[in-house]
């Protein structure tokens, strides 16, 4: 009985008292078949004792994860480093991954993987949120959020191949990314545990600032560039879909972001002075081709489509926002985000949907988009509710086929025209010059029917009539 008085934990297969009470009486007996199947995870035990333990670390090659790799190896862990190529640089100034495997091994890794996930990232994570019109708190296009499940899925696959029972990442204990990485891990495979240095007292007490990390790197021979005095006063995280700027001087929400916070987009005052017109073709809600109508340049693969739109949108200062958002962990944070290609795709997709989706389907989809966005932001990409929503979204996209032409100029992506073989638009029906099968005499009955409830409310709430403005 005493073992059932504590809440369930990762190292314990016993259910809580509340859980037991929710089960049928026969299932409350320990050993009952209805609860004996509960999986027992590998115990993390003392995270500072890595002897005999093997883990996969999500490794960027920067100071933080290089220091964490060495520290974990010093604690006895066998560390397999994994670096995801998500198109960092966005197609404008792509990151060079050629030396990162050697760097990981020099920092203490027994093995290193560098995996090109660019097409997978765009096709299976970026395009779904475009189809769903996902946007968090009406402004954020979820660029960091949707990268985490993509990274984690490959990280878990590597853990399975390498017979690792532990996963590690470099996220801090205050941010959203720790939640996203770990919820995805636990959703994808049983038996894995997460070892997170920034939540281990011995680690965060030892490394209280960047100088502590640099000193350790020098002491342990970690191949990392030492500060040259010109480090940006903020942190950055990027992939092919977007780049984010946070922390440092940006922690003050009243502070104006410096001009150096422009990597994917040009400042508005120095953007291109002539417009670019593009045509984007869609099939079932996915962009399948982009054409620069001026230069005739084309892109047809998911990654190339996004990179091409990034370059064009960046030249016209499209897709840059500076916002305060609500983190899932319960605090507000300020971020500057640049998402040029994603912003263009969203505008084009919304425009084509207006032509091809039924009004009520569109409204229901919009109501679901809000929940969808929250799930992506909060780390529930692999949840049952997300699976349900994605299937619903994709069903609604069956007829979102066609093309949209846009003009890119001075921070805006403005539609020039659109067409679709599945268009619900009837030119004759809306024409002021053609009857088109619309009997205008029916409009009076429609209006009177719609007015019934308005009149009923007026008679109840305002029996003497609503107050009207004086007439001079």
Short mmCIF file of C-alpha atoms in Angstrom, two decimals:
data_model
loop_
_atom_site.label_atom_id
_atom_site.label_comp_id
_atom_site.label_asym_id
_atom_site.label_seq_id
_atom_site.Cartn_x
_atom_site.Cartn_y
_atom_site.Cartn_z
CA UNK A 1 0.00 0.00 0.00
CA UNK A 2 2.75 2.51 0.78
CA UNK A 3 4.09 2.25 -2.76
CA UNK A 4 0.77 3.56 -4.10
CA UNK A 5 0.78 6.83 -2.16
CA UNK A 6 2.98 8.77 -4.57
CA UNK A 7 2.09 10.02 -8.04
CA UNK A 8 3.37 8.02 -11.02
CA UNK A 9 6.87 8.79 -12.22
CA UNK A 10 8.93 7.77 -15.22
CA UNK A 11 10.83 5.10 -13.28
CA UNK A 12 7.75 3.58 -11.67
CA UNK A 13 5.22 1.22 -13.28
CA UNK A 14 2.68 1.67 -10.51
CA UNK A 15 -0.38 3.78 -11.31
CA UNK A 16 -1.49 6.57 -9.00
CA UNK A 17 -4.40 6.18 -6.62
CA UNK A 18 -6.50 8.45 -8.85
CA UNK A 19 -5.74 6.25 -11.83
CA UNK A 20 -6.65 3.10 -9.92
CA UNK A 21 -9.96 4.59 -8.83
CA UNK A 22 -10.81 5.31 -12.46
CA UNK A 23 -10.40 1.63 -13.37
CA UNK A 24 -13.02 -1.12 -12.91
CA UNK A 25 -12.83 -2.79 -9.49
CA UNK A 26 -11.34 -5.97 -10.93
CA UNK A 27 -8.48 -3.97 -12.41
CA UNK A 28 -7.45 -2.44 -9.07
CA UNK A 29 -5.64 -5.60 -8.01
CA UNK A 30 -1.94 -5.36 -8.75
CA UNK A 31 -1.04 -7.82 -11.46
CA UNK A 32 -4.43 -7.62 -13.13
CA UNK A 33 -4.13 -8.03 -16.91
CA UNK A 34 -5.74 -4.61 -17.36
CA UNK A 35 -2.76 -2.81 -15.82
CA UNK A 36 0.07 -5.30 -16.11
CA UNK A 37 0.79 -4.15 -19.70
CA UNK A 38 1.89 -0.70 -18.57
CA UNK A 39 5.41 -0.21 -20.07
CA UNK A 40 8.38 0.16 -17.75
CA UNK A 41 10.81 2.75 -19.07
CA UNK A 42 14.53 2.61 -18.61
CA UNK A 43 15.32 4.47 -15.41
CA UNK A 44 17.25 7.68 -15.81
CA UNK A 45 18.47 7.24 -12.20
CA UNK A 46 21.33 9.66 -11.50
CA UNK A 47 21.74 11.67 -14.72
CA UNK A 48 25.31 12.57 -13.73
CA UNK A 49 26.29 8.89 -13.78
CA UNK A 50 26.48 7.87 -17.43
CA UNK A 51 28.56 4.72 -17.00
CA UNK A 52 27.23 2.03 -19.32
CA UNK A 53 24.63 4.35 -20.83
CA UNK A 54 24.35 5.32 -24.46
CA UNK A 55 22.48 8.36 -25.76
CA UNK A 56 21.79 10.37 -28.90
CA UNK A 57 22.42 14.10 -28.58
CA UNK A 58 20.77 16.61 -30.90
CA UNK A 59 23.97 18.44 -31.86
CA UNK A 60 24.24 21.79 -33.63
CA UNK A 61 28.02 22.18 -33.40
CA UNK A 62 27.76 25.43 -31.47
CA UNK A 63 29.22 26.25 -28.07
CA UNK A 64 26.27 24.99 -26.01
CA UNK A 65 25.83 21.54 -27.53
CA UNK A 66 29.59 21.02 -27.97
CA UNK A 67 30.08 21.70 -24.26
CA UNK A 68 27.16 19.45 -23.36
CA UNK A 69 28.57 16.65 -25.52
CA UNK A 70 31.94 16.79 -23.76
CA UNK A 71 30.31 17.06 -20.32
CA UNK A 72 28.08 14.04 -20.98
CA UNK A 73 31.08 12.05 -22.23
CA UNK A 74 33.04 13.06 -19.12
CA UNK A 75 30.16 11.70 -17.04
CA UNK A 76 30.56 8.30 -18.68
CA UNK A 77 27.91 8.42 -21.39
CA UNK A 78 28.63 7.03 -24.82
CA UNK A 79 27.37 9.90 -26.96
CA UNK A 80 26.11 9.56 -30.51
CA UNK A 81 25.83 13.03 -32.06
CA UNK A 82 23.05 13.80 -34.51
CA UNK A 83 22.86 16.94 -36.65
CA UNK A 84 19.81 17.70 -38.77
CA UNK A 85 20.23 19.63 -42.01
CA UNK A 86 16.94 21.53 -42.24
CA UNK A 87 18.19 24.00 -44.82
CA UNK A 88 19.65 26.42 -42.29
CA UNK A 89 20.29 29.63 -44.18
CA UNK A 90 16.99 29.45 -46.02
CA UNK A 91 18.52 29.20 -49.49
CA UNK A 92 20.30 32.55 -49.22
CA UNK A 93 23.41 31.65 -47.24
CA UNK A 94 23.20 27.93 -46.54
CA UNK A 95 25.11 26.46 -43.61
CA UNK A 96 28.14 24.29 -44.33
CA UNK A 97 27.91 20.93 -42.53
CA UNK A 98 31.08 19.44 -44.00
CA UNK A 99 33.18 19.61 -40.81
CA UNK A 100 30.56 18.95 -38.17
CA UNK A 101 31.06 15.17 -37.96
CA UNK A 102 34.77 15.56 -37.21
CA UNK A 103 33.98 18.34 -34.74
CA UNK A 104 31.50 16.13 -32.87
CA UNK A 105 34.01 13.30 -32.58
CA UNK A 106 36.71 15.70 -31.41
CA UNK A 107 34.30 16.89 -28.71
CA UNK A 108 33.78 13.36 -27.40
CA UNK A 109 31.20 11.64 -29.61
CA UNK A 110 31.70 7.95 -30.40
CA UNK A 111 29.78 8.37 -33.63
CA UNK A 112 28.17 11.25 -35.53
CA UNK A 113 25.27 11.46 -37.96
CA UNK A 114 24.61 14.41 -40.26
CA UNK A 115 21.27 13.80 -41.98
CA UNK A 116 19.81 15.87 -44.83
CA UNK A 117 16.14 16.34 -43.86
CA UNK A 118 15.38 19.29 -46.14
CA UNK A 119 12.80 17.62 -48.39
CA UNK A 120 11.24 15.73 -45.49
CA UNK A 121 11.00 18.92 -43.44
CA UNK A 122 9.25 20.93 -46.14
CA UNK A 123 6.99 18.16 -47.48
CA UNK A 124 5.90 16.61 -44.17
CA UNK A 125 6.01 19.55 -41.73
CA UNK A 126 5.95 22.90 -43.58
CA UNK A 127 3.35 22.00 -46.23
CA UNK A 128 0.90 20.50 -43.69
CA UNK A 129 0.76 23.74 -41.71
CA UNK A 130 0.24 25.67 -44.96
CA UNK A 131 -2.68 23.36 -45.79
CA UNK A 132 -4.06 23.93 -42.29
CA UNK A 133 -3.46 27.71 -42.37
CA UNK A 134 -1.83 27.32 -38.97
CA UNK A 135 -0.75 30.51 -37.24
CA UNK A 136 -0.15 30.91 -33.50
CA UNK A 137 -1.78 33.85 -31.73
CA UNK A 138 -2.70 35.34 -35.12
CA UNK A 139 0.92 36.19 -36.05
CA UNK A 140 3.52 33.46 -35.57
CA UNK A 141 3.93 30.94 -38.43
CA UNK A 142 5.44 28.30 -36.12
CA UNK A 143 8.85 28.07 -37.79
CA UNK A 144 10.74 26.76 -34.75
CA UNK A 145 7.84 24.68 -33.43
CA UNK A 146 7.40 22.50 -36.50
CA UNK A 147 11.14 21.78 -36.82
CA UNK A 148 11.30 19.96 -33.48
CA UNK A 149 9.14 16.93 -34.35
CA UNK A 150 11.06 16.55 -37.63
CA UNK A 151 14.37 16.48 -35.74
CA UNK A 152 13.07 14.23 -32.99
CA UNK A 153 11.67 11.61 -35.35
CA UNK A 154 15.09 11.07 -36.93
CA UNK A 155 16.79 11.25 -33.53
CA UNK A 156 14.56 8.46 -32.24
CA UNK A 157 15.25 6.41 -35.39
CA UNK A 158 18.99 6.77 -34.74
CA UNK A 159 18.49 5.82 -31.09
CA UNK A 160 16.74 2.65 -32.23
CA UNK A 161 19.47 1.80 -34.73
CA UNK A 162 22.24 2.45 -32.21
CA UNK A 163 20.45 0.69 -29.33
CA UNK A 164 20.39 3.86 -27.24
CA UNK A 165 18.01 4.17 -24.31
CA UNK A 166 18.57 7.88 -23.81
CA UNK A 167 17.92 11.05 -25.78
CA UNK A 168 19.50 14.44 -25.07
CA UNK A 169 19.03 17.97 -26.39
CA UNK A 170 20.40 21.43 -25.66
CA UNK A 171 17.14 23.21 -24.79
CA UNK A 172 16.93 25.28 -21.62
CA UNK A 173 14.55 24.64 -18.73
CA UNK A 174 12.56 27.82 -19.43
CA UNK A 175 11.71 27.36 -23.09
CA UNK A 176 9.17 25.55 -25.22
CA UNK A 177 11.65 23.37 -27.09
CA UNK A 178 12.30 21.04 -24.16
CA UNK A 179 8.58 20.22 -24.16
CA UNK A 180 8.46 19.71 -27.92
CA UNK A 181 11.51 17.41 -28.04
CA UNK A 182 10.45 15.29 -25.13
CA UNK A 183 6.74 14.95 -25.87
CA UNK A 184 7.68 13.84 -29.39
CA UNK A 185 10.21 11.36 -27.99
CA UNK A 186 7.74 9.74 -25.62
CA UNK A 187 5.05 9.65 -28.31
CA UNK A 188 7.30 7.91 -30.84
CA UNK A 189 8.92 5.07 -28.92
CA UNK A 190 8.59 3.30 -25.57
CA UNK A 191 11.64 2.79 -23.38
CA UNK A 192 13.43 6.07 -24.06
CA UNK A 193 14.39 8.62 -21.42
CA UNK A 194 15.62 12.19 -21.79
CA UNK A 195 18.82 13.46 -20.17
CA UNK A 196 18.76 17.25 -20.27
CA UNK A 197 21.93 18.98 -19.02
CA UNK A 198 20.26 22.37 -18.55
CA UNK A 199 17.93 20.78 -15.98
CA UNK A 200 20.72 19.03 -14.05
CA UNK A 201 21.88 21.14 -11.06
CA UNK A 202 25.52 20.09 -11.38
CA UNK A 203 25.54 21.34 -14.99
CA UNK A 204 23.64 24.61 -14.66
CA UNK A 205 25.45 25.56 -11.46
CA UNK A 206 28.80 24.98 -13.17
CA UNK A 207 27.89 26.86 -16.37
CA UNK A 208 26.19 30.07 -15.33
CA UNK A 209 27.19 32.09 -18.39
CA UNK A 210 28.89 31.99 -21.74
CA UNK A 211 32.31 32.63 -20.24
CA UNK A 212 31.98 29.47 -18.12
CA UNK A 213 31.20 27.47 -21.27
CA UNK A 214 34.17 28.98 -23.13
CA UNK A 215 36.52 28.24 -20.25
CA UNK A 216 35.40 24.60 -20.14
CA UNK A 217 35.76 24.30 -23.91
CA UNK A 218 39.33 25.57 -23.70
CA UNK A 219 40.15 23.33 -20.74
CA UNK A 220 38.76 20.18 -22.40
CA UNK A 221 40.07 20.93 -25.90
CA UNK A 222 36.66 21.34 -27.50
CA UNK A 223 37.08 22.71 -31.05
CA UNK A 224 34.99 25.85 -30.77
CA UNK A 225 35.72 29.40 -31.93
CA UNK A 226 36.53 31.66 -29.01
CA UNK A 227 34.73 35.02 -28.69
CA UNK A 228 36.24 37.75 -30.85
CA UNK A 229 34.19 40.48 -29.20
CA UNK A 230 31.64 40.76 -32.01
CA UNK A 231 29.08 38.16 -30.95
CA UNK A 232 25.46 39.23 -31.69
CA UNK A 233 23.64 40.45 -28.55
CA UNK A 234 20.85 37.88 -29.05
CA UNK A 235 20.40 34.21 -29.91
CA UNK A 236 19.38 32.87 -33.33
CA UNK A 237 17.76 29.66 -34.52
CA UNK A 238 17.07 28.96 -38.16
CA UNK A 239 15.85 26.43 -40.67
CA UNK A 240 14.66 26.65 -44.26
CA UNK A 241 11.24 27.98 -43.19
CA UNK A 242 12.33 30.79 -40.89
CA UNK A 243 14.90 32.38 -38.60
CA UNK A 244 14.23 33.57 -35.06
CA UNK A 245 16.02 36.15 -32.91
CA UNK A 246 15.49 36.02 -29.14
CA UNK A 247 17.07 36.74 -25.75
CA UNK A 248 19.84 39.20 -24.97
CA UNK A 249 18.87 42.78 -25.73
CA UNK A 250 15.57 41.53 -27.18
CA UNK A 251 14.39 40.44 -23.74
CA UNK A 252 13.29 44.04 -23.20
CA UNK A 253 10.03 44.24 -25.19
CA UNK A 254 10.42 48.02 -25.50
CA UNK A 255 13.86 47.81 -27.10
CA UNK A 256 14.04 48.27 -30.87
CA UNK A 257 15.61 45.27 -32.58
CA UNK A 258 18.96 46.19 -34.15
CA UNK A 259 19.42 46.21 -37.92
CA UNK A 260 21.58 43.09 -37.60
CA UNK A 261 18.34 41.15 -36.95
CA UNK A 262 17.91 40.90 -40.71
CA UNK A 263 19.13 37.63 -42.19
CA UNK A 264 16.31 36.32 -44.37
CA UNK A 265 14.70 39.69 -45.21
CA UNK A 266 16.07 43.06 -46.19
CA UNK A 267 15.03 46.16 -44.23
CA UNK A 268 11.99 47.79 -45.82
CA UNK A 269 13.90 51.00 -46.60
CA UNK A 270 16.52 49.09 -48.60
CA UNK A 271 14.44 46.40 -50.28
CA UNK A 272 14.09 45.93 -54.03
CA UNK A 273 12.57 48.94 -55.83
CA UNK A 274 10.78 47.03 -58.58
CA UNK A 275 8.15 44.31 -58.00
CA UNK A 276 8.42 40.62 -58.79
CA UNK A 277 5.36 38.71 -60.02
CA UNK A 278 5.14 34.99 -59.25
CA UNK A 279 2.74 32.20 -60.12
CA UNK A 280 2.23 29.38 -57.61
CA UNK A 281 0.49 26.15 -58.63
CA UNK A 282 -1.24 23.98 -56.03
CA UNK A 283 -2.48 20.39 -55.92
CA UNK A 284 -4.64 19.32 -52.98
CA UNK A 285 -3.42 22.33 -51.02
CA UNK A 286 0.29 21.70 -51.60
CA UNK A 287 2.42 24.02 -53.76
CA UNK A 288 3.87 21.98 -56.63
CA UNK A 289 5.46 24.66 -58.79
CA UNK A 290 6.59 28.28 -58.58
CA UNK A 291 7.34 30.45 -61.61
CA UNK A 292 8.98 33.86 -61.55
CA UNK A 293 6.90 35.48 -64.28
CA UNK A 294 9.62 37.99 -65.06
CA UNK A 295 12.72 35.79 -65.27
CA UNK A 296 10.87 32.51 -66.01
CA UNK A 297 12.84 30.79 -63.24
CA UNK A 298 10.97 27.73 -61.93
CA UNK A 299 11.06 25.49 -58.87
CA UNK A 300 9.23 22.17 -58.53
CA UNK A 301 10.54 20.28 -55.48
CA UNK A 302 9.33 21.21 -51.97
CA UNK A 303 12.74 22.46 -50.79
CA UNK A 304 13.49 24.40 -53.96
CA UNK A 305 10.03 25.99 -53.97
CA UNK A 306 10.56 27.30 -50.45
CA UNK A 307 14.13 28.46 -51.11
CA UNK A 308 13.10 30.33 -54.26
CA UNK A 309 10.26 32.10 -52.45
CA UNK A 310 12.59 32.89 -49.54
CA UNK A 311 14.97 34.70 -51.88
CA UNK A 312 12.20 36.60 -53.66
CA UNK A 313 10.34 37.46 -50.47
CA UNK A 314 13.49 38.45 -48.65
CA UNK A 315 14.38 40.93 -51.38
CA UNK A 316 11.01 42.60 -50.81
CA UNK A 317 11.10 42.60 -46.96
CA UNK A 318 8.19 40.15 -46.79
CA UNK A 319 7.49 38.02 -43.72
CA UNK A 320 9.18 39.84 -40.83
CA UNK A 321 7.42 40.23 -37.47
CA UNK A 322 8.40 41.41 -33.98
CA UNK A 323 6.03 39.99 -31.35
CA UNK A 324 5.46 39.05 -27.73
CA UNK A 325 4.03 35.55 -27.44
CA UNK A 326 2.78 33.22 -24.71
CA UNK A 327 5.06 30.25 -24.14
CA UNK A 328 3.49 26.93 -23.23
CA UNK A 329 5.54 26.83 -20.03
CA UNK A 330 3.61 29.85 -18.74
CA UNK A 331 5.77 32.89 -19.43
CA UNK A 332 5.74 35.55 -22.12
CA UNK A 333 8.66 35.97 -24.49
CA UNK A 334 9.65 38.38 -27.23
CA UNK A 335 10.80 37.15 -30.62
CA UNK A 336 11.72 38.59 -33.99
CA UNK A 337 10.91 36.20 -36.83
CA UNK A 338 11.58 36.19 -40.56
CA UNK A 339 9.52 33.81 -42.71
CA UNK A 340 9.52 35.21 -46.27
CA UNK A 341 8.68 32.11 -48.31
CA UNK A 342 6.16 30.82 -45.78
CA UNK A 343 4.34 34.15 -45.73
CA UNK A 344 4.01 34.11 -49.53
CA UNK A 345 2.75 30.52 -49.54
CA UNK A 346 0.18 31.31 -46.87
CA UNK A 347 -1.17 34.30 -48.82
CA UNK A 348 -1.43 32.30 -52.04
CA UNK A 349 -3.05 29.31 -50.35
CA UNK A 350 -5.65 31.44 -48.57
CA UNK A 351 -6.50 33.11 -51.87
CA UNK A 352 -7.00 29.80 -53.69
CA UNK A 353 -9.11 28.42 -50.85
CA UNK A 354 -11.48 31.38 -51.16
CA UNK A 355 -12.13 30.23 -54.73
CA UNK A 356 -12.45 26.48 -54.11
CA UNK A 357 -13.76 25.82 -50.59
CA UNK A 358 -17.39 25.88 -49.59
CA UNK A 359 -18.24 28.69 -47.17
CA UNK A 360 -19.20 26.45 -44.25
CA UNK A 361 -16.28 24.07 -44.78
CA UNK A 362 -13.99 27.10 -44.70
CA UNK A 363 -15.49 28.31 -41.44
CA UNK A 364 -15.24 24.92 -39.76
CA UNK A 365 -11.65 24.55 -41.00
CA UNK A 366 -10.78 28.01 -39.61
CA UNK A 367 -12.13 27.03 -36.19
CA UNK A 368 -9.97 23.88 -36.26
CA UNK A 369 -6.89 25.82 -37.36
CA UNK A 370 -6.77 27.56 -33.99
CA UNK A 371 -6.49 24.25 -32.10
CA UNK A 372 -4.11 22.85 -34.71
CA UNK A 373 -1.78 25.82 -34.22
CA UNK A 374 -1.79 25.40 -30.45
CA UNK A 375 -0.92 21.71 -30.76
CA UNK A 376 2.03 22.44 -33.04
CA UNK A 377 3.30 25.23 -30.79
CA UNK A 378 2.91 23.20 -27.60
CA UNK A 379 4.68 20.09 -28.91
CA UNK A 380 1.80 17.71 -29.61
CA UNK A 381 2.65 16.94 -33.25
CA UNK A 382 2.40 13.17 -32.67
CA UNK A 383 -0.74 13.26 -30.51
CA UNK A 384 -4.03 11.51 -31.40
CA UNK A 385 -5.84 14.84 -31.58
CA UNK A 386 -3.25 16.14 -34.05
CA UNK A 387 -3.69 13.01 -36.16
CA UNK A 388 -7.44 13.62 -36.22
CA UNK A 389 -7.06 17.29 -37.14
CA UNK A 390 -4.49 16.64 -39.88
CA UNK A 391 -6.73 14.08 -41.54
CA UNK A 392 -9.65 16.49 -41.35
CA UNK A 393 -7.58 19.31 -42.82
CA UNK A 394 -6.34 17.14 -45.66
CA UNK A 395 -9.88 15.99 -46.49
CA UNK A 396 -10.88 19.64 -46.87
CA UNK A 397 -7.95 20.19 -49.27
CA UNK A 398 -9.04 17.66 -51.92
CA UNK A 399 -10.32 20.39 -54.24
CA UNK A 400 -7.74 23.10 -53.50
CA UNK A 401 -6.19 22.85 -56.94
CA UNK A 402 -5.20 25.67 -59.25
CA UNK A 403 -2.88 28.64 -59.53
CA UNK A 404 -2.44 32.03 -57.89
CA UNK A 405 -0.47 34.97 -59.25
CA UNK A 406 1.00 37.43 -56.77
CA UNK A 407 2.98 40.66 -56.86
CA UNK A 408 5.81 40.89 -54.33
CA UNK A 409 6.69 44.45 -53.41
CA UNK A 410 7.52 46.61 -50.39
CA UNK A 411 6.73 44.07 -47.67
CA UNK A 412 3.53 42.78 -49.30
CA UNK A 413 2.46 39.73 -51.29
CA UNK A 414 -0.68 40.88 -53.14
CA UNK A 415 -2.83 38.61 -55.29
CA UNK A 416 -3.18 39.58 -58.95
CA UNK A 417 -5.50 36.75 -59.99
CA UNK A 418 -6.38 33.10 -59.45
CA UNK A 419 -7.97 30.18 -61.29
CA UNK A 420 -8.96 26.59 -60.53
CA UNK A 421 -10.60 23.62 -62.24
CA UNK A 422 -12.52 23.19 -58.97
CA UNK A 423 -13.69 26.80 -58.71
CA UNK A 424 -17.00 27.44 -56.95
CA UNK A 425 -17.09 30.95 -58.41
CA UNK A 426 -19.86 31.58 -60.96
CA UNK A 427 -19.24 34.68 -63.06
CA UNK A 428 -22.76 34.76 -64.45
CA UNK A 429 -24.26 34.38 -60.98
CA UNK A 430 -22.46 37.43 -59.56
CA UNK A 431 -22.67 39.59 -62.68
CA UNK A 432 -24.68 42.81 -62.52
CA UNK A 433 -25.30 42.49 -66.26
CA UNK A 434 -26.34 38.83 -66.59
CA UNK A 435 -29.20 37.12 -64.74
CA UNK A 436 -27.17 33.92 -64.52
CA UNK A 437 -29.92 31.81 -62.96
CA UNK A 438 -30.17 33.94 -59.83
CA UNK A 439 -33.78 35.04 -59.30
CA UNK A 440 -33.48 38.40 -57.52
CA UNK A 441 -37.12 38.20 -56.41
CA UNK A 442 -36.08 35.48 -53.96
CA UNK A 443 -33.83 37.91 -52.12
CA UNK A 444 -36.74 39.62 -50.36
CA UNK A 445 -37.93 36.39 -48.75
CA UNK A 446 -34.36 35.54 -47.73
CA UNK A 447 -33.88 38.94 -46.07
CA UNK A 448 -37.21 38.78 -44.25
CA UNK A 449 -36.43 35.30 -42.95
CA UNK A 450 -33.03 36.41 -41.67
CA UNK A 451 -34.62 39.46 -40.02
CA UNK A 452 -37.08 37.43 -37.91
CA UNK A 453 -34.74 36.83 -34.98
CA UNK A 454 -33.42 40.41 -35.10
CA UNK A 455 -36.98 41.72 -34.80
CA UNK A 456 -37.75 39.31 -31.97
CA UNK A 457 -34.71 40.49 -30.03
CA UNK A 458 -35.52 44.13 -30.70
CA UNK A 459 -39.08 43.70 -29.38
CA UNK A 460 -37.83 41.99 -26.21
CA UNK A 461 -34.76 44.11 -25.37
CA UNK A 462 -35.84 47.44 -26.83
CA UNK A 463 -39.68 47.55 -26.73
CA UNK A 464 -39.60 51.28 -27.42
CA UNK A 465 -37.04 50.90 -30.17
CA UNK A 466 -33.26 51.45 -30.13
CA UNK A 467 -31.97 54.93 -29.39
CA UNK A 468 -31.26 56.76 -32.61
CA UNK A 469 -28.95 59.75 -33.21
CA UNK A 470 -30.55 63.20 -33.35
CA UNK A 471 -31.23 64.64 -36.79
CA UNK A 472 -30.21 68.30 -37.17
#
